[in-house]
Amino acid sequence: MMESLPQVFTRETLPSQVKVYEVSARDGLQAESVTLPAEVRVELISRLASSGLRTIEAGSFVSPKAVPQMADTQVVLDALNLDSAVSYPVLTPNRRGLDDAQAAGAKDIAVFVSVTESFSRANLGDSLEVTTARNLDVATAATSAGMQVRGYLSMVFGDPWEGPVDPQRVVTASARLLDAGCSSISLGDTIGTATPGHVAAVLQALIESGIPAESIALHTHNTYGQALANVYAALQLGVSEFDASAGGVGGCPFAGSATGNLATEDLVWMLDGLGISTGVDIRAVAETSQWLSRQLGKPLASATSAAIVTQ
Ligand code: HMG
Ligand code: MG
């Protein structure tokens, strides 16, 4: 018989609580060929909030020519209660993005830089040094204005153009983001090539350099089916914040080999089974994924969602 909740077997050495950082309305939708109108994005975000998610990325203040799926993010923010217990971070690639986010009432932003030269140019249109300096400047300005800032790093575990990435580059980039005021660093496995030993090695390099596990989040893409195993490796090293997208929707328009993020339901199923609290109602997320699948006109990738909803 299929179940909508797993049996619980705890592991004492793992964190007792995890923050699920929901990215379907941004990382998910930015890679879809169908552009959903702002009101549908608002409904997605509202459904996700009703399922217990407390951090839901709401969009991006980037060039609508570069990412048309994220146009009208200010309309999305207008429709949300930005004073509620849910935080709705938005991506800001430059000062203009920060100004627009502030004008729309955003309290949480995310800056995003690559640890590789090729992806800096593909994603942000300039060199690693220029785009990093620009993002550090945004992070400093935003923290001075009292905003909470997350720092994303892309291509942490490999780059489709450059190949392997030295973990020390990740250490240096993380330290720069934290020094600029970022409250956390999200390690992006943009193309999903990481495996658990690789995740552990990068985390160990960060922790040994003095960056605490509490400041680190893991952002997985499930291209090679390794995302959950990678989360488990990170849990073992004390990481307790994980990015995920409902239904596993997503990818990256500037890295063709990236598929969707780890599905939120698949993550929560594992965490529920480990007795790790998230506050997320897995059935409600699965129902939202099925709804999103209808909006996008295609099946989504979450095994857990398919198992729960067909019962
Ligand atoms: P650029 O061409 O180098 O900059 O773009 P520009 O200053 O020459 O501006 C070009 C055009 O964009 C101009 O418009 C600007 O006005 C406009 P035009 O004159 O051509 O009509 N513009 C803007 N419009 C709205 N909001 C802004 C803004 N800034 C400039 N803030 C830029 C540089 C970064 C703006 C551009 O390349 C861009 O927007 N790129 C999109 C980047 C993006 O959203 N990528 C996806 C998110 S990152 C990701 O998915 C990875 C992550 O998930 C982690 C992981 O998995 O690794 C986070
Ligand atoms: Mg991503």
Coordinates of C-alpha atoms and ligand atoms in Angstrom, one line a residue:
M1 CA 0.0 0.0 0.0
M2 CA 1.3 3.5 -0.9
E3 CA 1.6 6.0 2.0
S4 CA 1.5 9.8 2.0
L5 CA 4.0 9.9 4.9
P6 CA 7.1 7.8 5.4
Q7 CA 7.9 5.9 8.6
V8 CA 10.2 7.8 10.8
F9 CA 13.7 6.6 11.7
T10 CA 15.9 9.3 13.1
R11 CA 19.7 9.7 13.0
E12 CA 21.1 11.5 16.0
T13 CA 24.0 13.1 14.2
L14 CA 21.8 15.1 11.7
P15 CA 20.2 18.5 12.3
S16 CA 16.8 18.3 13.9
Q17 CA 15.3 21.1 11.8
V18 CA 15.8 22.1 8.1
K19 CA 14.9 25.3 6.3
V20 CA 13.5 24.5 2.9
Y21 CA 14.2 27.5 0.5
E22 CA 11.6 27.2 -2.2
V23 CA 12.7 28.2 -5.7
S24 CA 10.0 27.0 -8.1
A25 CA 8.6 30.4 -8.7
R26 CA 12.0 31.7 -9.8
D27 CA 14.6 29.1 -10.7
G28 CA 11.7 26.8 -11.8
L29 CA 9.7 29.2 -14.0
Q30 CA 12.7 31.0 -15.4
A31 CA 13.6 27.9 -17.4
E32 CA 10.2 27.1 -18.8
S33 CA 9.2 27.8 -22.4
V34 CA 5.7 28.8 -21.2
T35 CA 5.8 32.2 -19.5
L36 CA 3.2 32.2 -16.7
P37 CA 1.4 35.6 -16.1
A38 CA 2.0 37.4 -12.8
E39 CA -1.3 36.3 -11.4
V40 CA -0.6 32.6 -11.9
R41 CA 2.8 33.1 -10.3
V42 CA 1.1 34.8 -7.3
E43 CA -1.2 31.8 -7.0
L44 CA 1.7 29.4 -7.1
I45 CA 3.5 31.4 -4.4
S46 CA 0.3 31.6 -2.3
R47 CA -0.3 27.8 -2.6
L48 CA 3.3 27.2 -1.5
A49 CA 3.0 29.5 1.5
S50 CA -0.2 27.6 2.5
S51 CA 1.7 24.3 2.4
G52 CA 4.0 25.7 5.2
L53 CA 7.0 26.9 3.2
R54 CA 8.4 30.0 4.9
T55 CA 11.0 31.1 2.4
I56 CA 9.7 31.4 -1.2
E57 CA 11.8 33.1 -3.9
A58 CA 9.3 35.3 -5.7
G59 CA 11.1 36.3 -8.9
S60 CA 14.0 38.3 -10.3
F61 CA 14.7 42.0 -11.1
V62 CA 16.8 41.2 -14.1
S63 CA 16.6 42.2 -17.8
P64 CA 13.2 41.1 -19.2
K65 CA 15.0 40.6 -22.5
A66 CA 17.4 38.1 -20.8
V67 CA 14.7 36.3 -18.8
P68 CA 11.2 37.2 -20.0
Q69 CA 9.6 34.6 -17.6
M70 CA 10.6 36.9 -14.7
A71 CA 9.1 40.1 -16.1
D72 CA 6.6 41.7 -13.9
T73 CA 8.2 40.6 -10.6
Q74 CA 7.1 43.9 -9.1
V75 CA 3.5 42.9 -9.9
V76 CA 4.0 39.6 -8.1
L77 CA 5.4 41.4 -5.0
D78 CA 2.5 43.9 -5.0
A79 CA 0.1 41.0 -4.6
L80 CA 2.0 39.4 -1.7
N81 CA 1.9 40.4 2.0
L82 CA 5.6 41.3 2.5
D83 CA 5.0 41.9 6.2
S84 CA 3.9 38.3 6.9
A85 CA 6.0 35.5 8.5
V86 CA 6.9 34.3 5.0
S87 CA 10.0 35.8 3.3
Y88 CA 9.9 36.4 -0.4
P89 CA 13.5 36.9 -1.7
V90 CA 14.1 38.2 -5.2
L91 CA 17.2 38.1 -7.4
T92 CA 19.0 41.4 -8.1
P93 CA 22.0 41.3 -10.5
N94 CA 23.0 45.0 -10.3
R95 CA 22.1 48.4 -8.6
R96 CA 19.1 48.8 -10.9
G97 CA 17.7 45.5 -9.8
L98 CA 18.3 46.5 -6.2
D99 CA 16.5 49.8 -6.6
D100 CA 13.6 48.2 -8.3
A101 CA 13.4 45.5 -5.6
Q102 CA 13.4 48.2 -2.9
A103 CA 10.8 50.2 -4.7
A104 CA 8.6 47.1 -4.8
G105 CA 9.0 46.6 -1.1
A106 CA 11.3 43.6 -1.1
K107 CA 13.0 42.9 2.3
D108 CA 15.1 40.0 1.1
I109 CA 17.3 39.8 -1.9
A110 CA 19.8 37.4 -3.4
V111 CA 22.9 38.4 -5.3
F112 CA 24.3 35.8 -7.7
V113 CA 27.8 35.3 -8.9
S114 CA 29.7 32.5 -10.7
V115 CA 32.9 30.9 -9.5
T116 CA 33.8 30.4 -13.2
E117 CA 34.7 32.9 -15.9
S118 CA 32.6 31.3 -18.7
F119 CA 29.3 31.3 -16.7
S120 CA 29.9 34.9 -15.5
R121 CA 29.9 35.9 -19.1
A122 CA 27.0 33.6 -20.2
N123 CA 24.7 34.5 -17.2
L124 CA 25.7 38.0 -16.3
G125 CA 27.3 39.4 -19.5
D126 CA 30.7 40.3 -18.1
S127 CA 33.9 38.9 -16.6
L128 CA 34.1 37.1 -13.2
E129 CA 35.8 40.1 -11.6
V130 CA 33.4 42.7 -12.9
T131 CA 30.2 40.7 -12.1
T132 CA 31.5 39.8 -8.7
A133 CA 32.5 43.4 -7.9
R134 CA 29.0 44.5 -9.0
N135 CA 27.3 41.9 -6.9
L136 CA 29.4 42.7 -3.8
D137 CA 28.5 46.3 -4.2
V138 CA 24.8 45.4 -4.3
A139 CA 25.1 43.2 -1.3
T140 CA 26.9 45.9 0.7
A141 CA 24.3 48.5 -0.3
A142 CA 21.4 46.2 0.5
T143 CA 22.7 45.2 3.9
S144 CA 23.3 48.9 4.7
A145 CA 19.6 49.5 3.9
G146 CA 18.6 46.8 6.4
M147 CA 17.8 44.1 3.8
Q148 CA 18.6 40.5 4.3
V149 CA 21.0 39.3 1.5
R150 CA 21.7 35.7 0.3
G151 CA 24.7 35.1 -1.9
Y152 CA 24.4 32.5 -4.6
L153 CA 27.5 30.9 -6.1
S154 CA 27.0 29.1 -9.4
M155 CA 29.1 26.3 -11.0
V156 CA 30.5 25.3 -7.6
F157 CA 30.8 21.6 -8.5
G158 CA 31.8 21.9 -12.2
D159 CA 31.3 24.1 -15.3
P160 CA 30.1 22.9 -18.7
W161 CA 32.7 24.9 -20.5
E162 CA 35.6 24.8 -18.0
G163 CA 35.2 21.4 -16.4
P164 CA 36.3 20.8 -12.8
V165 CA 36.3 23.7 -10.3
D166 CA 38.9 23.9 -7.5
P167 CA 37.1 24.0 -4.1
Q168 CA 39.5 26.9 -3.0
R169 CA 37.7 29.1 -5.6
V170 CA 34.5 28.4 -3.7
V171 CA 36.1 29.3 -0.4
T172 CA 37.5 32.6 -1.7
A173 CA 34.2 33.6 -3.3
S174 CA 32.1 32.6 -0.2
A175 CA 34.4 34.7 2.1
R176 CA 34.0 37.7 -0.2
L177 CA 30.2 37.4 -0.2
L178 CA 30.0 37.0 3.6
D179 CA 32.4 40.0 4.1
A180 CA 30.0 42.1 1.9
G181 CA 27.2 41.3 4.4
C182 CA 25.5 38.2 2.9
S183 CA 23.8 36.2 5.7
S184 CA 24.2 32.9 3.9
I185 CA 25.9 31.4 0.9
S186 CA 24.0 29.0 -1.4
L187 CA 26.3 26.6 -3.2
G188 CA 24.9 26.1 -6.7
D189 CA 25.3 22.7 -8.4
T190 CA 24.0 24.5 -11.5
I191 CA 24.4 21.6 -13.9
G192 CA 23.8 18.8 -11.3
T193 CA 27.2 17.0 -11.7
A194 CA 28.0 16.9 -7.9
T195 CA 28.2 13.6 -6.1
P196 CA 28.1 13.1 -2.3
G197 CA 31.9 12.9 -1.8
H198 CA 32.4 16.0 -3.8
V199 CA 29.8 17.9 -1.8
A200 CA 31.5 16.8 1.4
A201 CA 34.9 17.9 0.1
V202 CA 33.7 21.4 -0.8
L203 CA 31.9 21.7 2.5
Q204 CA 34.9 20.6 4.5
A205 CA 37.1 23.1 2.7
L206 CA 34.6 25.9 3.6
I207 CA 34.2 24.7 7.2
E208 CA 38.0 24.4 7.6
S209 CA 38.4 28.0 6.4
G210 CA 36.2 29.1 9.2
I211 CA 32.8 29.5 7.4
P212 CA 30.2 27.8 9.7
A213 CA 27.8 25.2 8.3
E214 CA 24.9 27.4 9.6
S215 CA 25.9 30.0 6.9
I216 CA 25.8 27.5 4.1
A217 CA 22.9 26.3 1.9
L218 CA 22.9 23.7 -0.8
H219 CA 21.3 24.4 -4.2
T220 CA 20.9 21.3 -6.2
H221 CA 19.8 20.5 -9.7
N222 CA 18.9 16.9 -10.3
T223 CA 20.4 16.4 -13.7
Y224 CA 22.2 13.1 -12.8
G225 CA 19.7 12.1 -10.1
Q226 CA 22.2 12.9 -7.3
A227 CA 20.4 15.7 -5.6
L228 CA 19.0 13.8 -2.6
A229 CA 22.2 11.9 -2.0
N230 CA 24.0 15.2 -2.1
V231 CA 21.6 16.7 0.5
Y232 CA 22.3 13.7 2.8
A233 CA 26.0 14.3 2.5
A234 CA 25.5 18.0 3.5
L235 CA 23.2 17.1 6.4
Q236 CA 26.0 14.9 7.8
L237 CA 28.2 18.0 7.9
G238 CA 25.6 20.1 9.7
V239 CA 24.1 22.0 6.7
S240 CA 20.4 22.7 7.4
E241 CA 19.2 24.9 4.5
F242 CA 18.3 23.3 1.2
D243 CA 16.9 24.8 -2.0
A244 CA 14.2 22.9 -3.8
S245 CA 11.4 23.5 -6.3
A246 CA 7.9 22.1 -6.3
G247 CA 7.6 19.3 -8.8
G248 CA 11.3 19.6 -9.6
V249 CA 10.5 22.3 -12.1
G250 CA 13.4 24.3 -13.4
G251 CA 16.8 24.7 -15.0
C252 CA 18.9 27.6 -16.1
P253 CA 18.4 29.4 -19.4
F254 CA 22.1 30.1 -19.6
A255 CA 23.4 26.6 -18.9
G256 CA 21.7 24.2 -21.3
S257 CA 22.7 21.1 -19.4
A258 CA 21.0 22.1 -16.2
T259 CA 17.7 20.3 -15.5
G260 CA 15.2 21.1 -12.7
N261 CA 16.0 21.6 -9.1
L262 CA 15.6 18.8 -6.5
A263 CA 11.8 18.5 -6.1
T264 CA 10.5 19.9 -2.8
E265 CA 8.3 16.9 -2.2
D266 CA 11.2 14.5 -2.7
L267 CA 13.3 16.5 -0.2
V268 CA 10.5 16.7 2.4
W269 CA 9.7 13.0 2.0
M270 CA 13.3 12.1 3.0
L271 CA 13.4 14.7 5.8
D272 CA 10.1 13.5 7.2
G273 CA 11.4 10.0 7.2
L274 CA 14.5 11.1 9.1
G275 CA 12.2 12.9 11.7
I276 CA 13.8 16.3 10.6
S277 CA 11.2 19.0 11.0
T278 CA 10.5 21.4 8.1
G279 CA 7.0 22.7 8.8
V280 CA 6.0 21.7 5.3
D281 CA 2.9 19.7 4.4
I282 CA 4.1 17.2 1.8
R283 CA 0.6 16.4 0.4
A284 CA -0.1 20.2 0.0
V285 CA 3.1 20.6 -2.0
A286 CA 2.4 17.6 -4.1
E287 CA -1.1 19.0 -4.9
T288 CA 0.5 22.3 -5.9
S289 CA 2.9 20.5 -8.2
Q290 CA 0.1 18.8 -9.9
W291 CA -1.6 22.2 -10.3
L292 CA 1.6 23.7 -11.7
S293 CA 2.0 20.8 -14.1
R294 CA -1.4 21.7 -15.5
Q295 CA -0.4 25.4 -15.8
L296 CA 2.7 24.5 -17.7
G297 CA 1.0 21.8 -19.8
K298 CA 3.6 19.1 -19.0
P299 CA 4.3 16.4 -16.5
L300 CA 6.8 17.3 -13.7
A301 CA 9.7 15.3 -12.4
S302 CA 8.9 14.5 -8.8
A303 CA 8.6 10.8 -8.0
T304 CA 7.1 11.6 -4.6
S305 CA 4.4 13.8 -6.0
A306 CA 3.4 11.2 -8.6
A307 CA 3.3 8.5 -5.9
I308 CA 1.2 10.6 -3.4
V309 CA -1.3 12.1 -5.8
T310 CA -2.2 8.9 -7.7
Q311 CA -3.3 7.2 -4.4
Ligands
HMG1 P1 24.1 43.5 -19.7 O1 23.6 43.4 -21.1 O2 25.5 43.2 -19.5 O3 23.8 44.9 -19.1 O4 23.1 42.6 -18.8 P2 23.4 46.3 -19.6 O5 23.6 47.2 -18.4 O6 24.0 46.6 -20.9 O7 21.8 46.2 -19.8 C1 21.2 45.5 -20.9 C2 19.7 45.7 -20.9 O8 19.1 45.2 -19.8 C3 19.4 47.2 -21.0 O9 18.1 47.3 -21.6 C4 19.1 47.5 -19.5 O10 18.3 48.6 -19.3 C5 18.5 46.3 -19.0 P3 18.0 47.8 -23.2 O11 18.8 49.1 -23.2 O12 18.7 46.7 -24.0 O13 16.6 47.8 -23.4 N1 18.7 46.0 -17.6 C6 17.7 45.7 -16.7 N2 16.4 45.6 -16.9 C7 15.7 45.2 -15.8 N3 16.3 45.0 -14.6 C8 17.6 45.1 -14.4 C9 18.4 45.5 -15.5 N4 19.7 45.7 -15.7 C10 19.9 46.0 -17.0 N5 18.1 44.9 -13.2 C11 22.3 41.7 -16.8 C12 23.5 42.4 -17.5 C13 22.8 41.1 -15.5 C14 21.3 42.8 -16.5 C15 21.6 40.7 -17.7 O14 22.6 39.8 -18.3 C16 20.5 39.9 -17.0 O15 19.5 40.4 -16.6 N6 20.8 38.6 -17.0 C17 19.8 37.6 -16.4 C18 20.6 36.8 -15.3 C19 19.6 35.8 -14.7 O16 18.5 36.1 -14.3 N7 20.0 34.5 -14.7 C20 19.3 33.5 -14.1 C21 19.4 33.5 -12.6 S1 20.9 32.9 -11.9 C22 20.6 31.2 -11.8 O17 19.6 30.7 -12.2 C23 21.6 30.4 -10.9 C24 21.0 30.0 -9.5 O18 19.8 29.3 -9.6 C25 22.1 29.2 -8.8 C26 22.6 28.0 -9.6 O19 21.8 27.1 -9.9 O20 23.8 28.0 -9.9 C27 20.8 31.3 -8.7
MG2 MG 19.7 27.1 -10.0

